[in-house]
Amino acid sequence: MKKLLITGGAGFIGANFVHYWMKHYPQDKIVVIDALTYAGNFANLEPVKNNDNFTFIHGDICDQSLVESLLNEHDIDTLVHFAAESHVDRSITGPDAFIETNIIGTYSLLKAAKKIWLDDALAKDKQPKEHRFHHVSTDEVYGTLSATDPAFTEETAYAPNSPYSASKAASDHLVRAYHHTYGLKVTTSNCSNNYGPYHFPEKLIPLVITNILHDKALPIYGDGQQIRDWLYVEDHAYGIDLVLNKGSVGENYNIGGNNEWANIDIVKTISLLVEQEFKNNNELTKRFPKAVSAINQNTASLITYVQDRPGHDRRYAIDATKTNNDLGYEPKESFSTGIAKTVQWYLNNESWWQSVMDGSYQDWIKEQYCSK
Ligand code: NAD
Ligand code: TYD
Protein backbone atom coordinates (compact mmCIF):
# COMPACT_ATOMS: atom_id res chain seq x y z
CA MET A 1 0.00 0.00 0.00
CA LYS A 2 1.34 3.42 -0.96
CA LYS A 3 0.83 6.73 0.83
CA LEU A 4 0.99 9.47 -1.76
CA LEU A 5 1.40 13.21 -1.52
CA ILE A 6 0.13 14.73 -4.76
CA THR A 7 1.01 18.36 -5.42
CA GLY A 8 -1.33 20.32 -7.69
CA GLY A 9 -4.02 17.62 -7.38
CA ALA A 10 -6.83 20.15 -7.90
CA GLY A 11 -5.53 21.07 -11.36
CA PHE A 12 -6.31 19.42 -14.68
CA ILE A 13 -3.83 16.52 -14.80
CA GLY A 14 -3.39 16.22 -11.03
CA ALA A 15 -7.15 15.74 -10.49
CA ASN A 16 -7.38 13.20 -13.31
CA PHE A 17 -4.43 11.37 -11.72
CA VAL A 18 -6.20 11.31 -8.34
CA HIS A 19 -9.31 9.80 -9.97
CA TYR A 20 -7.19 7.27 -11.86
CA TRP A 21 -5.23 6.27 -8.77
CA MET A 22 -8.25 5.91 -6.46
CA LYS A 23 -9.96 3.75 -9.09
CA HIS A 24 -6.97 1.43 -9.60
CA TYR A 25 -5.48 1.43 -6.08
CA PRO A 26 -8.47 2.06 -3.75
CA GLN A 27 -6.51 0.87 -0.69
CA ASP A 28 -3.83 3.58 -1.06
CA LYS A 29 -3.90 6.82 0.92
CA ILE A 30 -3.81 10.10 -0.98
CA VAL A 31 -3.03 13.56 0.37
CA VAL A 32 -3.39 16.46 -2.08
CA ILE A 33 -1.66 19.77 -1.47
CA ASP A 34 -2.87 22.54 -3.75
CA ALA A 35 -2.73 26.34 -3.48
CA LEU A 36 -6.00 26.66 -5.47
CA THR A 37 -4.62 29.26 -7.85
CA TYR A 38 -6.89 30.36 -10.72
CA ALA A 39 -6.17 26.95 -12.33
CA GLY A 40 -6.89 24.85 -9.25
CA ASN A 41 -10.45 23.95 -8.49
CA PHE A 42 -11.74 21.80 -5.69
CA ALA A 43 -14.70 20.91 -7.92
CA ASN A 44 -12.25 18.70 -9.84
CA LEU A 45 -12.00 16.54 -6.71
CA GLU A 46 -15.74 16.45 -5.87
CA PRO A 47 -16.10 12.75 -6.74
CA VAL A 48 -13.49 11.69 -4.15
CA LYS A 49 -13.79 14.35 -1.47
CA ASN A 50 -15.65 12.09 1.00
CA ASN A 51 -13.42 9.04 0.52
CA ASP A 52 -11.75 8.04 3.81
CA ASN A 53 -8.45 7.53 2.01
CA PHE A 54 -8.44 11.08 0.65
CA THR A 55 -7.23 14.27 2.38
CA PHE A 56 -7.12 17.76 0.88
CA ILE A 57 -4.71 20.38 2.17
CA HIS A 58 -4.97 23.95 0.95
CA GLY A 59 -1.33 25.00 0.87
CA ASP A 60 1.63 26.21 -1.14
CA ILE A 61 4.47 23.92 -2.21
CA CYS A 62 6.87 26.79 -1.40
CA ASP A 63 5.95 26.29 2.29
CA GLN A 64 8.70 23.81 3.12
CA SER A 65 7.72 23.30 6.76
CA LEU A 66 4.11 22.50 5.77
CA VAL A 67 5.34 19.92 3.26
CA GLU A 68 7.71 18.42 5.85
CA SER A 69 4.88 18.09 8.35
CA LEU A 70 2.66 16.40 5.72
CA LEU A 71 5.42 13.92 4.82
CA ASN A 72 5.80 13.08 8.51
CA GLU A 73 2.19 13.11 9.70
CA HIS A 74 0.88 11.05 6.80
CA ASP A 75 3.95 8.81 6.63
CA ILE A 76 4.20 9.59 2.88
CA ASP A 77 6.39 7.28 0.78
CA THR A 78 5.55 8.62 -2.72
CA LEU A 79 5.43 12.26 -3.81
CA VAL A 80 3.97 12.97 -7.26
CA HIS A 81 4.66 16.56 -8.23
CA PHE A 82 2.17 18.19 -10.63
CA ALA A 83 1.85 21.67 -9.07
CA ALA A 84 2.96 24.32 -11.51
CA GLU A 85 2.05 27.40 -13.42
CA SER A 86 1.30 25.75 -16.75
CA HIS A 87 0.06 28.20 -19.37
CA VAL A 88 2.66 29.42 -21.89
CA ASP A 89 0.75 32.63 -22.73
CA ARG A 90 0.63 33.63 -19.05
CA SER A 91 4.36 32.92 -18.74
CA ILE A 92 5.00 35.45 -21.51
CA THR A 93 2.99 38.24 -19.86
CA GLY A 94 3.92 37.38 -16.24
CA PRO A 95 6.89 35.05 -15.72
CA ASP A 96 7.34 35.74 -11.98
CA ALA A 97 4.79 33.19 -10.80
CA PHE A 98 6.44 30.55 -13.02
CA ILE A 99 9.85 31.14 -11.44
CA GLU A 100 8.31 31.09 -7.98
CA THR A 101 6.20 27.93 -8.24
CA ASN A 102 7.99 25.90 -10.87
CA ILE A 103 11.56 26.52 -9.75
CA ILE A 104 11.46 27.69 -6.10
CA GLY A 105 8.45 25.46 -5.35
CA THR A 106 10.16 22.35 -6.74
CA TYR A 107 13.35 23.24 -4.87
CA SER A 108 11.34 23.60 -1.66
CA LEU A 109 9.73 20.15 -2.17
CA LEU A 110 13.15 18.60 -2.81
CA LYS A 111 14.54 20.12 0.38
CA ALA A 112 11.54 18.84 2.37
CA ALA A 113 11.83 15.35 0.86
CA LYS A 114 15.58 15.19 1.49
CA LYS A 115 15.14 16.30 5.10
CA ILE A 116 12.35 13.86 6.01
CA TRP A 117 13.30 10.86 3.87
CA LEU A 118 17.09 11.03 4.08
CA ASP A 119 18.55 13.42 6.70
CA ASP A 120 16.21 12.69 9.61
CA ALA A 121 16.65 8.94 9.19
CA LEU A 122 20.43 9.23 8.99
CA ALA A 123 20.50 11.47 12.10
CA LYS A 124 18.81 8.62 13.99
CA ASP A 125 21.22 6.07 12.50
CA LYS A 126 18.30 4.54 10.61
CA GLN A 127 18.12 3.41 6.99
CA PRO A 128 16.50 6.10 4.81
CA LYS A 129 12.81 5.44 4.32
CA GLU A 130 11.84 3.67 1.07
CA HIS A 131 10.57 6.57 -1.04
CA ARG A 132 10.00 7.99 -4.51
CA PHE A 133 9.89 11.61 -5.69
CA HIS A 134 8.21 11.67 -9.10
CA HIS A 135 8.46 14.91 -11.04
CA VAL A 136 5.90 15.59 -13.78
CA SER A 137 7.45 17.55 -16.62
CA THR A 138 6.77 18.43 -20.21
CA ASP A 139 8.13 17.86 -23.72
CA GLU A 140 8.40 21.64 -24.04
CA VAL A 141 11.80 21.54 -22.24
CA TYR A 142 13.29 20.08 -25.45
CA GLY A 143 12.43 23.19 -27.48
CA THR A 144 11.05 23.18 -30.98
CA LEU A 145 11.27 20.84 -34.02
CA SER A 146 11.07 21.46 -37.74
CA ALA A 147 8.60 19.39 -39.79
CA THR A 148 11.29 16.83 -40.65
CA ASP A 149 13.25 16.60 -37.37
CA PRO A 150 13.06 13.31 -35.48
CA ALA A 151 10.83 13.35 -32.38
CA PHE A 152 12.26 14.15 -28.91
CA THR A 153 13.92 11.28 -27.09
CA GLU A 154 15.16 11.33 -23.49
CA GLU A 155 18.60 12.09 -24.95
CA THR A 156 17.50 15.25 -26.79
CA ALA A 157 19.34 18.30 -25.41
CA TYR A 158 17.21 20.70 -23.40
CA ALA A 159 16.49 23.94 -25.31
CA PRO A 160 13.48 25.62 -23.67
CA ASN A 161 12.08 28.68 -25.46
CA SER A 162 9.36 30.16 -23.23
CA PRO A 163 9.54 31.28 -19.59
CA TYR A 164 7.21 28.32 -18.86
CA SER A 165 9.43 25.70 -20.48
CA ALA A 166 12.58 27.32 -19.06
CA SER A 167 11.14 27.15 -15.55
CA LYS A 168 10.18 23.48 -16.07
CA ALA A 169 13.66 22.72 -17.43
CA ALA A 170 15.22 24.33 -14.35
CA SER A 171 13.03 22.20 -12.09
CA ASP A 172 13.97 19.02 -14.04
CA HIS A 173 17.65 19.83 -13.49
CA LEU A 174 17.15 20.37 -9.75
CA VAL A 175 15.36 17.02 -9.46
CA ARG A 176 18.20 15.31 -11.31
CA ALA A 177 20.79 17.01 -9.08
CA TYR A 178 19.05 15.89 -5.88
CA HIS A 179 19.36 12.31 -7.09
CA HIS A 180 22.98 12.50 -8.20
CA THR A 181 24.20 14.56 -5.24
CA TYR A 182 22.13 13.34 -2.32
CA GLY A 183 20.73 10.00 -3.46
CA LEU A 184 17.07 11.10 -3.40
CA LYS A 185 15.09 8.47 -5.28
CA VAL A 186 13.62 10.44 -8.16
CA THR A 187 12.01 9.78 -11.52
CA THR A 188 10.89 12.35 -14.09
CA SER A 189 8.37 12.03 -16.92
CA ASN A 190 8.22 14.41 -19.88
CA CYS A 191 4.80 14.31 -21.47
CA SER A 192 3.26 15.84 -24.57
CA ASN A 193 0.10 18.03 -24.63
CA ASN A 194 -2.79 16.50 -22.67
CA TYR A 195 -6.52 16.85 -23.27
CA GLY A 196 -9.63 15.54 -21.51
CA PRO A 197 -12.04 16.35 -18.66
CA TYR A 198 -11.33 19.21 -16.21
CA HIS A 199 -9.03 20.98 -18.69
CA PHE A 200 -9.01 24.70 -17.87
CA PRO A 201 -10.80 26.57 -20.68
CA GLU A 202 -7.88 28.88 -21.48
CA LYS A 203 -6.06 25.97 -23.22
CA LEU A 204 -6.70 25.32 -26.90
CA ILE A 205 -9.07 22.31 -26.87
CA PRO A 206 -11.49 23.35 -24.08
CA LEU A 207 -11.28 26.97 -25.30
CA VAL A 208 -12.52 25.93 -28.74
CA ILE A 209 -15.40 23.87 -27.32
CA THR A 210 -16.59 26.54 -24.88
CA ASN A 211 -16.14 29.38 -27.40
CA ILE A 212 -18.34 27.52 -29.90
CA LEU A 213 -21.00 27.18 -27.19
CA HIS A 214 -20.82 30.96 -26.66
CA ASP A 215 -20.56 31.62 -30.41
CA LYS A 216 -17.25 33.39 -29.87
CA ALA A 217 -14.29 33.57 -32.27
CA LEU A 218 -11.88 30.61 -32.34
CA PRO A 219 -8.46 32.33 -32.22
CA ILE A 220 -5.75 30.65 -34.31
CA TYR A 221 -2.27 31.95 -33.54
CA GLY A 222 -0.20 32.78 -36.65
CA ASP A 223 -0.78 30.39 -39.56
CA GLY A 224 -2.24 27.59 -37.40
CA GLN A 225 0.31 25.11 -38.75
CA GLN A 226 2.07 24.60 -35.41
CA ILE A 227 2.07 20.94 -34.42
CA ARG A 228 1.37 19.38 -31.02
CA ASP A 229 1.35 15.69 -30.01
CA TRP A 230 -1.92 15.16 -28.11
CA LEU A 231 -2.46 12.55 -25.38
CA TYR A 232 -5.67 11.72 -23.50
CA VAL A 233 -5.07 12.70 -19.88
CA GLU A 234 -5.92 9.26 -18.44
CA ASP A 235 -3.11 7.81 -20.58
CA HIS A 236 -0.72 10.27 -18.93
CA ALA A 237 -1.88 9.01 -15.52
CA TYR A 238 -1.33 5.44 -16.72
CA GLY A 239 2.19 6.31 -17.88
CA ILE A 240 3.05 7.81 -14.47
CA ASP A 241 1.62 4.68 -12.80
CA LEU A 242 4.05 2.55 -14.84
CA VAL A 243 6.98 4.84 -14.03
CA LEU A 244 6.16 4.66 -10.30
CA ASN A 245 5.74 0.89 -10.29
CA LYS A 246 8.26 -0.26 -12.88
CA GLY A 247 10.54 2.70 -13.62
CA SER A 248 14.18 2.89 -12.56
CA VAL A 249 15.27 5.49 -10.04
CA GLY A 250 17.20 8.38 -11.60
CA GLU A 251 15.65 7.86 -15.05
CA ASN A 252 13.59 10.17 -17.29
CA TYR A 253 10.69 8.75 -19.31
CA ASN A 254 8.99 10.37 -22.29
CA ILE A 255 5.21 9.87 -22.43
CA GLY A 256 3.36 10.66 -25.65
CA GLY A 257 0.49 9.72 -27.87
CA ASN A 258 2.22 9.42 -31.23
CA ASN A 259 -0.55 11.72 -32.34
CA GLU A 260 0.66 14.88 -34.08
CA TRP A 261 -1.86 17.46 -35.23
CA ALA A 262 -1.59 20.96 -36.68
CA ASN A 263 -3.58 23.40 -34.53
CA ILE A 264 -5.91 24.41 -37.37
CA ASP A 265 -6.81 20.76 -38.01
CA ILE A 266 -7.55 20.16 -34.32
CA VAL A 267 -9.82 23.20 -34.28
CA LYS A 268 -11.66 22.08 -37.44
CA THR A 269 -12.04 18.54 -36.06
CA ILE A 270 -13.54 19.78 -32.80
CA SER A 271 -15.85 22.18 -34.64
CA LEU A 272 -17.22 19.34 -36.76
CA LEU A 273 -17.69 17.12 -33.71
CA VAL A 274 -19.67 19.81 -31.92
CA GLU A 275 -21.78 20.42 -35.04
CA GLN A 276 -22.47 16.68 -35.23
CA GLU A 277 -23.62 16.65 -31.59
CA PHE A 278 -26.01 19.53 -32.31
CA LYS A 279 -27.32 17.77 -35.39
CA ASN A 280 -27.98 14.55 -33.48
CA ASN A 281 -29.43 16.05 -30.31
CA ASN A 282 -32.12 18.78 -30.41
CA GLU A 283 -31.81 19.22 -26.65
CA LEU A 284 -28.48 20.97 -27.20
CA THR A 285 -30.15 23.78 -29.15
CA LYS A 286 -32.37 24.44 -26.14
CA ARG A 287 -29.51 24.18 -23.65
CA PHE A 288 -27.08 26.34 -25.65
CA PRO A 289 -29.22 28.90 -27.53
CA LYS A 290 -26.19 31.21 -27.89
CA ALA A 291 -24.36 28.58 -30.01
CA VAL A 292 -25.82 29.98 -33.23
CA SER A 293 -23.01 28.76 -35.53
CA ALA A 294 -23.24 25.23 -34.14
CA ILE A 295 -27.02 25.27 -34.53
CA ASN A 296 -26.63 26.53 -38.14
CA GLN A 297 -23.82 24.02 -38.80
CA ASN A 298 -21.27 26.63 -39.84
CA THR A 299 -18.78 26.78 -36.96
CA ALA A 300 -15.97 27.23 -39.50
CA SER A 301 -17.11 30.87 -39.70
CA LEU A 302 -15.84 31.36 -36.11
CA ILE A 303 -12.23 30.55 -37.05
CA THR A 304 -10.19 33.74 -36.74
CA TYR A 305 -6.48 34.06 -37.44
CA VAL A 306 -4.83 36.30 -34.83
CA GLN A 307 -1.32 37.56 -34.09
CA ASP A 308 1.13 34.75 -33.33
CA ARG A 309 2.40 33.97 -29.81
CA PRO A 310 5.92 35.47 -29.35
CA GLY A 311 8.56 32.74 -29.67
CA HIS A 312 5.88 30.20 -30.61
CA ASP A 313 7.39 26.69 -30.82
CA ARG A 314 6.63 25.21 -34.23
CA ARG A 315 6.40 21.52 -33.49
CA TYR A 316 6.53 19.12 -30.54
CA ALA A 317 6.68 15.35 -31.01
CA ILE A 318 7.52 12.66 -28.47
CA ASP A 319 9.47 9.51 -29.18
CA ALA A 320 8.32 7.24 -26.32
CA THR A 321 10.30 4.17 -27.43
CA LYS A 322 12.13 3.88 -24.10
CA THR A 323 8.88 4.05 -22.07
CA ASN A 324 7.23 1.58 -24.48
CA ASN A 325 10.13 -0.89 -24.35
CA ASP A 326 11.17 -0.62 -20.70
CA LEU A 327 7.76 -0.21 -19.07
CA GLY A 328 5.38 -1.73 -21.66
CA TYR A 329 3.62 1.60 -22.12
CA GLU A 330 1.04 2.07 -24.88
CA PRO A 331 -1.72 4.72 -24.76
CA LYS A 332 -5.13 3.07 -24.37
CA GLU A 333 -7.28 5.80 -25.90
CA SER A 334 -7.28 6.54 -29.63
CA PHE A 335 -7.54 10.20 -30.60
CA SER A 336 -10.96 9.74 -32.21
CA THR A 337 -12.46 8.17 -29.06
CA GLY A 338 -10.62 10.51 -26.68
CA ILE A 339 -11.64 13.72 -28.41
CA ALA A 340 -15.26 12.54 -28.79
CA LYS A 341 -15.37 11.75 -25.04
CA THR A 342 -13.88 15.16 -24.28
CA VAL A 343 -16.46 17.04 -26.38
CA GLN A 344 -19.24 15.02 -24.69
CA TRP A 345 -17.77 15.80 -21.25
CA TYR A 346 -17.86 19.55 -21.90
CA LEU A 347 -21.40 19.36 -23.26
CA ASN A 348 -22.50 17.42 -20.17
CA ASN A 349 -20.63 19.52 -17.60
CA GLU A 350 -21.66 23.06 -18.35
CA SER A 351 -21.92 23.95 -14.66
CA TRP A 352 -18.26 22.93 -14.18
CA TRP A 353 -16.84 25.16 -16.91
CA GLN A 354 -19.24 28.04 -16.23
CA SER A 355 -18.16 28.14 -12.59
CA VAL A 356 -14.50 27.74 -13.53
CA MET A 357 -14.80 30.60 -15.98
CA ASP A 358 -16.57 32.97 -13.59
CA GLY A 359 -14.64 31.72 -10.51
CA SER A 360 -17.83 31.24 -8.47
CA TYR A 361 -17.23 27.64 -7.40
CA GLN A 362 -13.72 28.47 -6.28
CA ASP A 363 -14.97 31.35 -4.10
CA TRP A 364 -17.47 29.04 -2.42
CA ILE A 365 -14.92 26.30 -1.86
CA LYS A 366 -12.37 28.75 -0.48
CA GLU A 367 -14.96 29.83 2.09
CA GLN A 368 -15.66 26.19 2.98
CA TYR A 369 -12.12 24.85 3.14
CA CYS A 370 -9.58 27.59 3.23
CA SER A 371 -10.68 29.89 6.03
CA LYS A 372 -10.02 27.16 8.64
P1 NAD B 1 -2.90 23.19 -14.17
O1 NAD B 1 -2.47 24.60 -14.36
O2 NAD B 1 -4.23 22.76 -14.66
O3 NAD B 1 -2.85 22.83 -12.62
C1 NAD B 1 -1.80 23.22 -11.78
C2 NAD B 1 -2.24 23.00 -10.33
O4 NAD B 1 -1.16 23.38 -9.47
C3 NAD B 1 -3.45 23.85 -9.93
O5 NAD B 1 -4.36 23.06 -9.18
C4 NAD B 1 -2.85 24.93 -9.06
O6 NAD B 1 -3.76 25.42 -8.05
C5 NAD B 1 -1.68 24.20 -8.43
N1 NAD B 1 -0.62 25.11 -7.98
C6 NAD B 1 -0.05 26.13 -8.69
N2 NAD B 1 0.87 26.75 -7.93
C7 NAD B 1 0.91 26.08 -6.74
C8 NAD B 1 1.70 26.22 -5.56
N3 NAD B 1 2.63 27.20 -5.44
N4 NAD B 1 1.47 25.36 -4.54
C9 NAD B 1 0.54 24.39 -4.64
N5 NAD B 1 -0.23 24.22 -5.73
C10 NAD B 1 -0.04 25.05 -6.76
O7 NAD B 1 -1.73 22.31 -14.80
P2 NAD B 1 -1.83 20.91 -15.53
O8 NAD B 1 -2.10 21.13 -16.96
O9 NAD B 1 -2.69 20.01 -14.73
O10 NAD B 1 -0.29 20.44 -15.43
C11 NAD B 1 0.15 19.67 -14.30
C12 NAD B 1 1.64 19.38 -14.49
O11 NAD B 1 1.84 18.64 -15.69
C13 NAD B 1 2.51 20.62 -14.61
O12 NAD B 1 3.70 20.40 -13.88
C14 NAD B 1 2.78 20.76 -16.09
O13 NAD B 1 4.01 21.38 -16.33
C15 NAD B 1 2.80 19.31 -16.49
N6 NAD B 1 2.42 19.02 -17.90
C16 NAD B 1 1.26 19.53 -18.40
C17 NAD B 1 0.89 19.21 -19.71
C18 NAD B 1 -0.41 19.71 -20.30
O14 NAD B 1 -0.68 19.44 -21.48
N7 NAD B 1 -1.28 20.38 -19.56
C19 NAD B 1 1.70 18.39 -20.49
C20 NAD B 1 2.89 17.89 -19.93
C21 NAD B 1 3.22 18.21 -18.63
P1 TYD C 1 -1.95 25.46 -25.44
O1 TYD C 1 -3.20 24.70 -25.20
O2 TYD C 1 -1.79 26.80 -24.79
O3 TYD C 1 -0.72 24.49 -25.09
P2 TYD C 1 0.88 24.70 -25.32
O4 TYD C 1 1.16 26.10 -25.66
O5 TYD C 1 1.44 24.30 -23.99
O6 TYD C 1 1.24 23.73 -26.42
O7 TYD C 1 -1.80 25.68 -27.00
C1 TYD C 1 -1.74 24.61 -27.89
C2 TYD C 1 -1.40 25.17 -29.26
O8 TYD C 1 -2.53 25.97 -29.70
C3 TYD C 1 -0.22 26.10 -29.23
O9 TYD C 1 0.51 25.93 -30.47
C4 TYD C 1 -0.82 27.49 -29.21
C5 TYD C 1 -2.13 27.31 -29.97
N1 TYD C 1 -3.25 28.17 -29.55
C6 TYD C 1 -3.96 28.89 -30.50
O10 TYD C 1 -3.66 28.85 -31.72
N2 TYD C 1 -5.01 29.65 -30.09
C7 TYD C 1 -5.38 29.74 -28.76
O11 TYD C 1 -6.33 30.48 -28.42
C8 TYD C 1 -4.64 28.98 -27.80
C9 TYD C 1 -4.98 29.04 -26.34
C10 TYD C 1 -3.58 28.21 -28.25
PDB file of C-alpha atoms and ligand atoms in Angstrom, residues 87-88 140 193 202-204 207 219-221 226 228 263 309 312 316, ligand 2:
ATOM      1  CA  HIS A  87       0.056  28.203 -19.375  1.00  0.00           C
ATOM      2  CA  VAL A  88       2.660  29.422 -21.892  1.00  0.00           C
ATOM      3  CA  GLU A 140       8.402  21.645 -24.040  1.00  0.00           C
ATOM      4  CA  ASN A 193       0.096  18.028 -24.633  1.00  0.00           C
ATOM      5  CA  GLU A 202      -7.881  28.885 -21.484  1.00  0.00           C
ATOM      6  CA  LYS A 203      -6.065  25.975 -23.217  1.00  0.00           C
ATOM      7  CA  LEU A 204      -6.698  25.318 -26.905  1.00  0.00           C
ATOM      8  CA  LEU A 207     -11.281  26.971 -25.303  1.00  0.00           C
ATOM      9  CA  PRO A 219      -8.463  32.326 -32.224  1.00  0.00           C
ATOM     10  CA  ILE A 220      -5.747  30.652 -34.308  1.00  0.00           C
ATOM     11  CA  TYR A 221      -2.267  31.953 -33.540  1.00  0.00           C
ATOM     12  CA  GLN A 226       2.074  24.596 -35.405  1.00  0.00           C
ATOM     13  CA  ARG A 228       1.371  19.385 -31.023  1.00  0.00           C
ATOM     14  CA  ASN A 263      -3.583  23.404 -34.533  1.00  0.00           C
ATOM     15  CA  ARG A 309       2.395  33.966 -29.810  1.00  0.00           C
ATOM     16  CA  HIS A 312       5.882  30.204 -30.607  1.00  0.00           C
ATOM     17  CA  TYR A 316       6.533  19.122 -30.540  1.00  0.00           C
TER      18      TYR A 316
HETATM   19  P1  TYD B   2      -1.949  25.465 -25.444  1.00  0.00           P
HETATM   20  O1  TYD B   2      -3.200  24.703 -25.202  1.00  0.00           O
HETATM   21  O2  TYD B   2      -1.790  26.802 -24.793  1.00  0.00           O
HETATM   22  O3  TYD B   2      -0.723  24.491 -25.090  1.00  0.00           O
HETATM   23  P2  TYD B   2       0.878  24.698 -25.324  1.00  0.00           P
HETATM   24  O4  TYD B   2       1.163  26.099 -25.659  1.00  0.00           O
HETATM   25  O5  TYD B   2       1.443  24.302 -23.989  1.00  0.00           O
HETATM   26  O6  TYD B   2       1.243  23.734 -26.417  1.00  0.00           O
HETATM   27  O7  TYD B   2      -1.798  25.685 -26.997  1.00  0.00           O
HETATM   28  C1  TYD B   2      -1.742  24.606 -27.892  1.00  0.00           C
HETATM   29  C2  TYD B   2      -1.405  25.172 -29.255  1.00  0.00           C
HETATM   30  O8  TYD B   2      -2.530  25.969 -29.701  1.00  0.00           O
HETATM   31  C3  TYD B   2      -0.218  26.098 -29.234  1.00  0.00           C
HETATM   32  O9  TYD B   2       0.509  25.929 -30.469  1.00  0.00           O
HETATM   33  C4  TYD B   2      -0.822  27.490 -29.211  1.00  0.00           C
HETATM   34  C5  TYD B   2      -2.135  27.309 -29.974  1.00  0.00           C
HETATM   35  N1  TYD B   2      -3.249  28.165 -29.555  1.00  0.00           N
HETATM   36  C6  TYD B   2      -3.962  28.892 -30.502  1.00  0.00           C
HETATM   37  O10 TYD B   2      -3.661  28.846 -31.724  1.00  0.00           O
HETATM   38  N2  TYD B   2      -5.015  29.651 -30.093  1.00  0.00           N
HETATM   39  C7  TYD B   2      -5.376  29.739 -28.765  1.00  0.00           C
HETATM   40  O11 TYD B   2      -6.329  30.479 -28.421  1.00  0.00           O
HETATM   41  C8  TYD B   2      -4.637  28.982 -27.800  1.00  0.00           C
HETATM   42  C9  TYD B   2      -4.985  29.043 -26.343  1.00  0.00           C
HETATM   43  C10 TYD B   2      -3.578  28.209 -28.248  1.00  0.00           C
END
